[in-house]
Short mmCIF file of N, CA and C in Angstrom, two decimals:
data_model
loop_
_atom_site.label_atom_id
_atom_site.label_comp_id
_atom_site.label_asym_id
_atom_site.label_seq_id
_atom_site.Cartn_x
_atom_site.Cartn_y
_atom_site.Cartn_z
N MET X 97 -6.99 -19.15 7.61
CA MET X 97 -8.15 -17.72 8.38
C MET X 97 -6.67 -16.80 8.37
N MET X 98 -7.38 -15.59 8.64
CA MET X 98 -6.61 -14.23 8.91
C MET X 98 -6.81 -13.99 10.36
N LEU X 99 -4.95 -13.37 10.42
CA LEU X 99 -4.64 -12.89 12.30
C LEU X 99 -5.67 -11.75 12.09
N PRO X 100 -7.01 -11.23 13.18
CA PRO X 100 -6.83 -10.07 13.58
C PRO X 100 -6.31 -8.58 12.90
N ALA X 101 -5.36 -8.77 13.45
CA ALA X 101 -3.82 -7.84 13.24
C ALA X 101 -4.16 -7.31 11.51
N ILE X 102 -3.80 -8.43 11.15
CA ILE X 102 -3.62 -8.28 9.65
C ILE X 102 -4.93 -8.14 8.77
N ALA X 103 -5.85 -8.44 9.04
CA ALA X 103 -7.08 -8.08 8.48
C ALA X 103 -7.89 -6.58 8.89
N ALA X 104 -6.96 -6.48 10.56
CA ALA X 104 -7.53 -4.57 10.03
C ALA X 104 -6.49 -3.65 9.47
N GLU X 105 -5.10 -4.19 9.26
CA GLU X 105 -3.86 -3.55 8.42
C GLU X 105 -4.61 -3.31 6.93
N LEU X 106 -5.30 -4.43 6.30
CA LEU X 106 -5.70 -4.42 4.47
C LEU X 106 -6.68 -3.62 4.95
N ASP X 107 -7.78 -3.68 5.55
CA ASP X 107 -8.89 -2.99 5.75
C ASP X 107 -8.11 -1.56 5.95
N ALA X 108 -7.46 -0.89 6.62
CA ALA X 108 -6.61 0.05 6.24
C ALA X 108 -6.46 0.88 5.61
N ARG X 109 -5.48 -0.50 4.91
CA ARG X 109 -4.65 0.10 3.40
C ARG X 109 -5.82 0.55 2.49
N ARG X 110 -7.40 -0.51 2.53
CA ARG X 110 -7.96 -0.66 1.79
C ARG X 110 -8.64 0.74 1.73
N ALA X 111 -9.07 1.76 3.01
CA ALA X 111 -10.04 2.84 3.13
C ALA X 111 -8.74 3.93 2.37
N ALA X 112 -7.68 3.80 3.01
CA ALA X 112 -6.92 4.39 1.90
C ALA X 112 -6.66 4.52 0.58
N LEU X 113 -6.99 3.44 -0.21
CA LEU X 113 -6.95 3.23 -1.57
C LEU X 113 -7.90 4.31 -2.08
N ALA X 114 -9.44 3.77 -0.89
CA ALA X 114 -10.50 4.09 -1.48
C ALA X 114 -10.28 6.28 -1.75
N GLU X 115 -9.91 6.48 -0.77
CA GLU X 115 -9.66 7.96 0.06
C GLU X 115 -8.44 8.47 -1.03
N ARG X 116 -7.75 7.75 -1.57
CA ARG X 116 -6.65 8.73 -2.26
C ARG X 116 -6.53 7.65 -3.60
N PRO X 117 -7.07 8.18 -4.61
CA PRO X 117 -7.09 8.15 -6.00
C PRO X 117 -5.45 7.46 -6.64
N VAL X 118 -4.83 8.13 -6.29
CA VAL X 118 -3.61 8.31 -6.72
C VAL X 118 -3.06 7.18 -6.12
N LEU X 119 -3.25 6.48 -5.07
CA LEU X 119 -2.47 5.28 -4.64
C LEU X 119 -3.72 4.00 -5.40
N ALA X 120 -5.12 4.12 -5.50
CA ALA X 120 -5.92 3.02 -6.22
C ALA X 120 -5.36 3.26 -7.48
N ARG X 121 -4.97 4.50 -8.52
CA ARG X 121 -4.48 3.96 -9.93
C ARG X 121 -3.02 3.18 -9.70
N LEU X 122 -2.40 3.82 -8.29
CA LEU X 122 -1.08 2.67 -8.40
C LEU X 122 -1.24 1.94 -8.26
N ALA X 123 -1.74 0.96 -7.47
CA ALA X 123 -2.31 -0.31 -7.09
C ALA X 123 -2.97 -1.08 -8.28
N ASP X 124 -3.71 -0.49 -9.44
CA ASP X 124 -4.17 -1.07 -10.04
C ASP X 124 -3.50 -1.13 -11.37
N GLY X 125 -2.32 -0.19 -11.16
CA GLY X 125 -1.01 -0.09 -12.69
C GLY X 125 -0.32 -1.82 -12.12
N LEU X 126 -0.08 -1.46 -10.69
CA LEU X 126 0.60 -3.16 -10.88
C LEU X 126 -0.08 -4.43 -10.84
N ALA X 127 -1.43 -4.39 -9.93
CA ALA X 127 -2.32 -5.71 -10.71
C ALA X 127 -1.96 -5.70 -12.36
N GLY X 128 -2.23 -4.25 -13.04
CA GLY X 128 -2.08 -4.79 -14.52
C GLY X 128 -0.54 -5.19 -15.07
N HIS X 129 0.14 -4.84 -14.34
CA HIS X 129 1.87 -5.90 -14.35
C HIS X 129 1.81 -7.21 -14.12
N LEU X 130 0.87 -7.18 -13.76
CA LEU X 130 0.34 -9.08 -13.50
C LEU X 130 -0.06 -10.07 -14.32
N THR X 131 -0.52 -9.22 -14.92
CA THR X 131 -1.89 -9.51 -16.37
C THR X 131 -1.45 -11.02 -16.62
N ARG X 132 -0.48 -10.75 -17.62
CA ARG X 132 0.24 -11.36 -18.33
C ARG X 132 0.56 -12.94 -17.58
N LEU X 133 1.87 -12.65 -16.50
CA LEU X 133 2.01 -13.66 -15.97
C LEU X 133 0.76 -15.12 -15.48
N CYS X 134 -0.09 -14.06 -14.65
CA CYS X 134 -1.14 -14.53 -14.28
C CYS X 134 -2.17 -15.22 -14.83
N ALA X 135 -1.93 -14.91 -16.51
CA ALA X 135 -2.94 -15.54 -17.62
C ALA X 135 -2.23 -16.75 -17.69
N GLY X 136 -1.42 -17.10 -17.44
CA GLY X 136 -0.01 -18.57 -16.98
C GLY X 136 -0.02 -18.88 -18.46
N PRO X 137 0.44 -20.41 -18.69
CA PRO X 137 0.81 -21.10 -17.53
C PRO X 137 2.27 -20.38 -17.09
N LEU X 138 2.60 -20.76 -15.67
CA LEU X 138 3.55 -20.73 -14.58
C LEU X 138 4.91 -20.86 -15.20
N TYR X 139 5.50 -20.46 -15.66
CA TYR X 139 7.19 -21.21 -15.95
C TYR X 139 8.12 -21.22 -15.27
N PHE X 140 8.59 -23.06 -15.01
CA PHE X 140 9.64 -22.96 -13.64
C PHE X 140 10.62 -23.54 -14.28
N PRO X 141 11.83 -23.00 -14.59
CA PRO X 141 13.64 -23.58 -15.31
C PRO X 141 13.25 -24.92 -14.58
N GLU X 142 13.61 -25.80 -15.34
CA GLU X 142 14.72 -26.97 -15.05
C GLU X 142 15.96 -26.75 -14.36
N ALA X 143 16.33 -25.91 -15.13
CA ALA X 143 17.80 -25.44 -14.93
C ALA X 143 17.51 -25.37 -13.87
N LYS X 144 18.94 -25.31 -12.99
CA LYS X 144 19.71 -24.14 -11.61
C LYS X 144 20.86 -23.27 -12.34
N ALA X 145 20.62 -22.14 -12.22
CA ALA X 145 21.50 -21.08 -12.08
C ALA X 145 22.67 -20.69 -12.45
N LEU X 146 23.47 -20.70 -13.10
CA LEU X 146 24.93 -20.73 -13.34
C LEU X 146 25.55 -19.39 -13.31
N LEU X 147 26.81 -19.12 -12.51
CA LEU X 147 27.61 -18.57 -12.26
C LEU X 147 28.31 -18.73 -13.70
N SER X 148 28.67 -17.53 -14.80
CA SER X 148 29.60 -18.32 -15.38
C SER X 148 29.79 -16.30 -16.39
N GLN X 149 30.90 -16.48 -16.78
CA GLN X 149 31.75 -15.53 -17.90
C GLN X 149 30.97 -15.09 -19.18
N ASP X 150 30.47 -16.21 -19.27
CA ASP X 150 29.41 -15.78 -21.12
C ASP X 150 28.12 -15.76 -20.88
N GLY X 151 28.30 -16.54 -19.77
CA GLY X 151 26.20 -16.81 -19.93
C GLY X 151 25.97 -15.54 -19.79
N GLY X 152 25.13 -15.19 -20.58
CA GLY X 152 24.39 -13.39 -20.29
C GLY X 152 24.92 -12.68 -20.93
N VAL X 153 26.08 -12.49 -21.42
CA VAL X 153 26.83 -11.57 -22.05
C VAL X 153 26.53 -11.96 -23.83
N CYS X 154 26.98 -10.44 -24.55
CA CYS X 154 26.60 -10.57 -25.59
C CYS X 154 28.55 -10.60 -25.84
N ALA X 155 28.25 -11.35 -26.89
CA ALA X 155 29.64 -11.97 -27.25
C ALA X 155 30.26 -10.81 -28.10
N ARG X 156 29.71 -9.81 -28.71
CA ARG X 156 30.07 -8.75 -29.68
C ARG X 156 30.80 -7.58 -29.27
N ASP X 157 30.02 -7.05 -27.92
CA ASP X 157 30.28 -5.68 -27.38
C ASP X 157 30.16 -6.30 -25.51
N GLY X 158 30.22 -7.44 -24.78
CA GLY X 158 30.54 -7.77 -23.79
C GLY X 158 28.81 -7.39 -22.74
N ALA X 159 27.79 -6.16 -23.74
CA ALA X 159 26.73 -6.07 -22.59
C ALA X 159 26.15 -7.13 -22.43
N ARG X 160 26.02 -6.39 -20.90
CA ARG X 160 24.74 -7.86 -20.76
C ARG X 160 23.24 -7.98 -20.85
N LEU X 161 23.24 -8.88 -21.60
CA LEU X 161 21.78 -9.32 -22.38
C LEU X 161 20.70 -9.27 -21.52
N GLU X 162 20.09 -8.79 -22.66
CA GLU X 162 18.38 -8.22 -22.11
C GLU X 162 17.26 -8.83 -20.90
N PHE X 163 17.11 -9.02 -19.89
CA PHE X 163 15.96 -9.77 -19.48
C PHE X 163 14.54 -10.35 -20.34
N ASP X 164 14.16 -10.33 -20.29
CA ASP X 164 12.32 -10.62 -20.64
C ASP X 164 12.33 -11.85 -19.59
N PRO X 165 11.05 -11.87 -18.86
CA PRO X 165 10.87 -12.57 -17.94
C PRO X 165 10.21 -14.14 -19.03
N PHE X 166 9.67 -13.42 -19.96
CA PHE X 166 8.57 -14.10 -20.82
C PHE X 166 9.66 -14.56 -22.07
N ALA X 167 10.65 -14.57 -22.26
CA ALA X 167 11.89 -15.78 -23.60
C ALA X 167 12.57 -15.79 -22.64
N PRO X 168 12.26 -17.26 -22.18
CA PRO X 168 13.66 -17.71 -21.11
C PRO X 168 14.58 -18.81 -22.28
N ARG X 169 14.47 -18.18 -23.38
CA ARG X 169 15.23 -19.22 -24.27
C ARG X 169 16.22 -18.49 -25.31
N GLU X 170 15.57 -17.33 -25.35
CA GLU X 170 15.91 -16.53 -26.25
C GLU X 170 16.39 -14.69 -26.01
N HIS X 171 17.72 -14.65 -25.61
CA HIS X 171 18.51 -13.34 -25.14
C HIS X 171 18.97 -12.81 -25.81
N ARG X 172 18.48 -11.32 -25.99
CA ARG X 172 18.82 -9.98 -26.75
C ARG X 172 19.74 -8.60 -26.22
N CYS X 173 20.56 -8.58 -26.95
CA CYS X 173 21.52 -7.27 -26.61
C CYS X 173 20.76 -6.33 -26.90
N GLY X 174 20.75 -5.55 -25.77
CA GLY X 174 20.25 -4.27 -25.92
C GLY X 174 21.57 -2.95 -26.69
N ARG X 175 22.24 -3.26 -26.82
CA ARG X 175 23.35 -3.01 -27.39
C ARG X 175 23.25 -2.86 -28.58
N CYS X 176 23.69 -4.01 -29.54
CA CYS X 176 23.89 -4.39 -31.10
C CYS X 176 22.62 -5.10 -31.38
N GLY X 177 21.99 -5.70 -30.47
CA GLY X 177 20.66 -6.36 -30.90
C GLY X 177 20.86 -8.00 -31.47
N ALA X 178 21.91 -8.57 -31.23
CA ALA X 178 22.30 -9.79 -31.55
C ALA X 178 21.60 -10.57 -30.36
N VAL X 179 20.97 -11.54 -30.75
CA VAL X 179 19.75 -12.89 -30.11
C VAL X 179 21.03 -13.67 -30.06
N TYR X 180 20.90 -14.21 -28.76
CA TYR X 180 21.71 -15.86 -28.40
C TYR X 180 20.19 -16.58 -27.33
N GLU X 181 20.97 -17.76 -27.96
CA GLU X 181 20.13 -19.32 -27.30
C GLU X 181 21.19 -19.67 -26.78
N GLY X 182 21.11 -20.79 -26.00
CA GLY X 182 22.01 -22.09 -25.51
C GLY X 182 21.55 -21.80 -23.78
N GLU X 183 22.29 -22.97 -23.45
CA GLU X 183 22.50 -23.17 -21.99
C GLU X 183 22.94 -22.15 -21.32
N ARG X 184 24.07 -21.61 -21.83
CA ARG X 184 24.81 -21.08 -20.53
C ARG X 184 23.80 -19.33 -20.58
N HIS X 185 23.56 -19.06 -21.80
CA HIS X 185 22.78 -17.90 -21.47
C HIS X 185 21.46 -18.14 -21.35
N HIS X 186 20.77 -19.14 -21.16
CA HIS X 186 19.46 -19.55 -20.37
C HIS X 186 19.13 -19.81 -18.95
N ARG X 187 20.45 -20.39 -18.55
CA ARG X 187 21.11 -20.81 -16.81
C ARG X 187 21.81 -19.08 -16.42
N ALA X 188 21.96 -18.51 -17.12
CA ALA X 188 21.91 -17.12 -16.53
C ALA X 188 20.71 -16.11 -16.38
N TRP X 189 19.55 -16.37 -17.37
CA TRP X 189 18.55 -15.96 -17.31
C TRP X 189 17.51 -16.39 -15.99
N VAL X 190 17.68 -17.87 -15.76
CA VAL X 190 17.09 -18.21 -14.82
C VAL X 190 17.50 -18.02 -13.35
N THR X 191 19.05 -17.14 -13.39
CA THR X 191 19.35 -16.24 -11.81
C THR X 191 18.10 -15.56 -11.90
N ARG X 192 18.44 -14.62 -12.53
CA ARG X 192 17.17 -13.43 -12.71
C ARG X 192 16.11 -13.53 -12.28
N TYR X 193 15.60 -14.94 -13.70
CA TYR X 193 14.18 -15.28 -13.39
C TYR X 193 13.49 -15.93 -11.99
N GLN X 194 14.08 -15.95 -11.49
CA GLN X 194 13.67 -16.74 -10.37
C GLN X 194 13.62 -16.14 -8.97
N ILE X 195 14.35 -14.52 -9.20
CA ILE X 195 14.38 -13.80 -7.81
C ILE X 195 13.15 -12.63 -8.50
N TRP X 196 12.64 -12.69 -9.84
CA TRP X 196 11.78 -12.55 -10.47
C TRP X 196 10.32 -12.66 -10.08
N LEU X 197 10.42 -13.77 -10.09
CA LEU X 197 9.11 -14.61 -9.92
C LEU X 197 9.30 -14.53 -8.53
N SER X 198 10.15 -14.79 -7.51
CA SER X 198 9.31 -14.52 -6.39
C SER X 198 9.26 -13.19 -5.64
N GLU X 199 9.45 -12.39 -6.69
CA GLU X 199 8.87 -11.37 -6.14
C GLU X 199 7.51 -11.00 -6.67
N ARG X 200 7.14 -11.61 -7.78
CA ARG X 200 6.05 -11.23 -8.53
C ARG X 200 4.92 -11.97 -7.60
N ALA X 201 5.38 -13.05 -6.50
CA ALA X 201 4.49 -13.74 -5.54
C ALA X 201 4.41 -12.78 -4.49
N VAL X 202 5.26 -11.87 -4.35
CA VAL X 202 4.93 -11.16 -3.37
C VAL X 202 3.94 -9.92 -3.78
N HIS X 203 4.43 -9.21 -4.93
CA HIS X 203 3.22 -8.57 -5.52
C HIS X 203 1.74 -9.05 -5.40
N CYS X 204 1.55 -10.30 -6.25
CA CYS X 204 0.23 -11.59 -5.98
C CYS X 204 -0.98 -11.10 -5.03
N ALA X 205 -0.25 -11.16 -4.16
CA ALA X 205 -0.24 -12.01 -2.99
C ALA X 205 -0.83 -10.86 -2.01
N LEU X 206 0.27 -9.54 -1.84
CA LEU X 206 0.07 -8.44 -1.23
C LEU X 206 -1.41 -7.54 -1.68
N LEU X 207 -1.27 -7.52 -3.44
CA LEU X 207 -2.22 -7.08 -4.13
C LEU X 207 -3.76 -8.09 -4.24
N ALA X 208 -3.45 -8.81 -3.86
CA ALA X 208 -4.88 -9.62 -3.85
C ALA X 208 -5.11 -9.52 -2.37
N GLY X 209 -4.66 -9.34 -1.76
CA GLY X 209 -5.25 -8.80 -0.16
C GLY X 209 -5.80 -7.00 -0.56
N LEU X 210 -5.34 -6.82 -0.79
CA LEU X 210 -5.53 -5.41 -0.78
C LEU X 210 -6.98 -5.02 -2.07
N LEU X 211 -6.86 -5.60 -2.97
CA LEU X 211 -7.60 -5.14 -3.70
C LEU X 211 -8.76 -6.70 -4.30
N GLU X 212 -8.92 -7.67 -3.09
CA GLU X 212 -9.37 -8.56 -3.28
C GLU X 212 -9.66 -9.14 -4.69
N ARG X 213 -8.64 -9.76 -4.80
CA ARG X 213 -8.80 -10.45 -6.42
C ARG X 213 -8.04 -11.94 -6.01
N GLY X 214 -9.02 -12.39 -6.12
CA GLY X 214 -8.92 -13.83 -6.68
C GLY X 214 -8.04 -14.77 -7.59
N ASP X 215 -8.16 -13.89 -8.29
CA ASP X 215 -6.71 -14.39 -9.99
C ASP X 215 -5.57 -14.08 -9.20
N LEU X 216 -5.13 -13.03 -8.52
CA LEU X 216 -3.99 -12.70 -8.30
C LEU X 216 -3.34 -13.33 -7.02
N ALA X 217 -4.68 -13.98 -5.93
CA ALA X 217 -4.15 -14.70 -4.68
C ALA X 217 -3.99 -16.29 -5.28
N ALA X 218 -4.47 -16.51 -6.69
CA ALA X 218 -4.68 -18.05 -6.95
C ALA X 218 -3.25 -18.13 -7.71
N CYS X 219 -2.78 -16.71 -8.14
CA CYS X 219 -1.38 -17.06 -9.72
C CYS X 219 -0.03 -16.78 -7.93
N ALA X 220 -0.21 -16.18 -7.11
CA ALA X 220 0.66 -16.31 -5.94
C ALA X 220 0.33 -17.89 -4.99
N ALA X 221 -0.87 -18.72 -5.17
CA ALA X 221 -0.28 -19.35 -4.72
C ALA X 221 -0.15 -20.69 -5.85
N GLY X 222 -0.28 -19.99 -6.99
CA GLY X 222 0.72 -21.22 -7.92
C GLY X 222 2.11 -21.03 -7.65
N ILE X 223 2.55 -19.98 -7.68
CA ILE X 223 3.86 -19.62 -8.00
C ILE X 223 4.53 -20.61 -6.31
N LEU X 224 4.26 -19.93 -5.42
CA LEU X 224 4.46 -20.57 -4.02
C LEU X 224 4.32 -22.74 -4.25
N THR X 225 2.57 -23.04 -4.67
CA THR X 225 2.45 -24.34 -4.55
C THR X 225 4.14 -25.11 -5.71
N GLY X 226 4.17 -24.41 -6.56
CA GLY X 226 4.83 -24.86 -8.04
C GLY X 226 6.40 -25.22 -7.66
N TYR X 227 6.93 -24.04 -6.86
CA TYR X 227 8.06 -24.28 -6.03
C TYR X 227 8.26 -25.48 -5.09
N ALA X 228 7.09 -25.43 -4.08
CA ALA X 228 7.17 -26.88 -3.27
C ALA X 228 7.39 -27.78 -3.75
N ALA X 229 6.46 -27.94 -5.50
CA ALA X 229 6.36 -29.15 -5.85
C ALA X 229 8.15 -28.98 -6.55
N ARG X 230 8.65 -28.51 -6.69
CA ARG X 230 9.95 -28.37 -7.59
C ARG X 230 11.43 -28.38 -7.21
N TYR X 231 11.00 -28.31 -5.96
CA TYR X 231 12.73 -27.92 -4.74
C TYR X 231 13.12 -28.98 -4.51
N ARG X 232 13.24 -29.95 -4.42
CA ARG X 232 13.90 -30.92 -4.56
C ARG X 232 14.31 -31.53 -5.11
N SER X 233 14.04 -31.15 -6.49
CA SER X 233 14.18 -31.78 -7.87
C SER X 233 15.41 -30.66 -8.66
N TYR X 234 15.83 -29.49 -7.71
CA TYR X 234 16.93 -29.13 -8.58
C TYR X 234 18.17 -29.22 -7.56
N PRO X 235 19.34 -29.69 -8.54
CA PRO X 235 20.45 -29.94 -8.13
C PRO X 235 21.40 -29.86 -7.27
N ASN X 236 21.59 -29.92 -6.26
CA ASN X 236 22.44 -29.29 -4.73
C ASN X 236 23.94 -29.66 -5.49
N THR X 237 23.92 -28.92 -6.87
CA THR X 237 25.98 -29.00 -7.22
C THR X 237 26.03 -27.79 -7.82
N ASP X 238 27.27 -27.56 -8.33
CA ASP X 238 27.52 -26.49 -8.81
C ASP X 238 27.28 -25.02 -8.15
N ASN X 239 28.05 -25.00 -6.79
CA ASN X 239 27.81 -24.41 -6.13
C ASN X 239 29.02 -23.57 -5.57
N VAL X 240 28.86 -22.21 -5.44
CA VAL X 240 29.89 -21.10 -5.49
C VAL X 240 30.34 -20.99 -4.32
N LEU X 241 29.01 -20.59 -3.69
CA LEU X 241 28.59 -19.96 -2.37
C LEU X 241 27.75 -20.43 -1.77
N GLY X 242 28.26 -22.03 -0.93
CA GLY X 242 27.34 -22.47 0.00
C GLY X 242 26.52 -23.47 -0.66
N PRO X 243 25.80 -24.67 -0.31
CA PRO X 243 25.41 -25.35 -1.13
C PRO X 243 23.69 -24.80 -0.88
N THR X 244 23.07 -24.70 -2.14
CA THR X 244 22.31 -24.24 -2.73
C THR X 244 21.80 -25.29 -3.79
N ARG X 245 20.17 -24.77 -3.84
CA ARG X 245 19.45 -25.59 -4.94
C ARG X 245 18.82 -24.94 -6.31
N LEU X 246 18.89 -23.65 -6.07
CA LEU X 246 18.25 -22.97 -7.09
C LEU X 246 19.40 -21.78 -7.90
N PHE X 247 19.91 -21.71 -6.88
CA PHE X 247 21.12 -20.41 -7.32
C PHE X 247 22.50 -21.26 -7.23
N PHE X 248 23.48 -20.13 -7.75
CA PHE X 248 24.98 -20.92 -7.03
C PHE X 248 25.34 -20.31 -5.59
N SER X 249 24.96 -19.44 -5.43
CA SER X 249 24.92 -18.92 -4.09
C SER X 249 23.86 -19.17 -2.69
N THR X 250 23.80 -19.34 -1.67
CA THR X 250 22.59 -19.05 -0.30
C THR X 250 22.95 -17.66 -0.42
N TYR X 251 23.12 -16.36 -1.24
CA TYR X 251 22.51 -15.11 -0.61
C TYR X 251 21.68 -15.26 -1.45
N LEU X 252 21.53 -15.45 -2.55
CA LEU X 252 20.55 -15.62 -3.41
C LEU X 252 19.44 -15.82 -2.91
N GLU X 253 20.17 -17.37 -2.98
CA GLU X 253 18.67 -18.34 -2.46
C GLU X 253 17.57 -17.97 -1.04
N SER X 254 18.35 -17.20 -0.53
CA SER X 254 17.67 -16.67 0.62
C SER X 254 17.08 -15.63 0.67
N ILE X 255 17.16 -14.29 -1.31
CA ILE X 255 16.67 -13.12 -1.36
C ILE X 255 15.32 -14.42 -1.45
N TRP X 256 15.78 -15.14 -2.63
CA TRP X 256 14.55 -15.90 -2.98
C TRP X 256 13.69 -16.48 -2.01
N LEU X 257 14.00 -16.68 -0.74
CA LEU X 257 13.09 -17.58 -0.07
C LEU X 257 12.74 -16.73 0.58
N ALA X 258 13.04 -15.31 0.78
CA ALA X 258 12.68 -14.21 2.13
C ALA X 258 11.16 -14.15 1.05
N GLN X 259 11.29 -13.73 -0.26
CA GLN X 259 10.00 -13.20 -1.00
C GLN X 259 9.38 -14.33 -0.75
N LEU X 260 9.45 -15.78 -1.03
CA LEU X 260 8.19 -16.58 -1.13
C LEU X 260 7.66 -16.70 0.40
N SER X 261 8.65 -16.17 1.55
CA SER X 261 8.07 -16.53 2.42
C SER X 261 6.99 -15.40 2.53
N CYS X 262 7.41 -14.46 2.44
CA CYS X 262 6.60 -12.90 2.84
C CYS X 262 5.13 -13.30 1.72
N ALA X 263 5.45 -13.72 0.44
CA ALA X 263 4.28 -14.24 -0.14
C ALA X 263 3.16 -14.82 0.67
N ALA X 264 3.68 -16.29 1.31
CA ALA X 264 2.87 -16.95 2.05
C ALA X 264 2.49 -16.29 3.04
N ALA X 265 3.00 -15.41 3.59
CA ALA X 265 2.13 -15.20 4.59
C ALA X 265 1.60 -13.89 4.68
#
């Protein structure tokens, strides 16, 4: 059940979209960026994020490897083009991916309400329930800054959790 204040706010935002074509194009464009993710299946890493000196970094020139949320095992250097694989690069990628996926949950949930799109609502729900089902299976080990399951720091996990809380709300 939606709270009346939230329903009224969404109605006001929908009216703004109808009155301002630039806002409607922006909302549609943002929803378009979610198409590939929502087409599924959703990917949830089994590994915990890892903080290391060499993971996610090009061995040739020291550049940070590009982040592609749809390529969990192949990591490319944008400077020299070298491609890396392996657990340390994957677990560095996981750090960025977990935050990215939590942000997409917020985008899906918000746009589902604004655009009245069931596919976006289903994607947001899939992210939330996917994490709920897996959270306790992530190890509370290899922590650098406090006890945490998905990351090596409670700071990163708090950002992730805040995003998921917003999506759930």
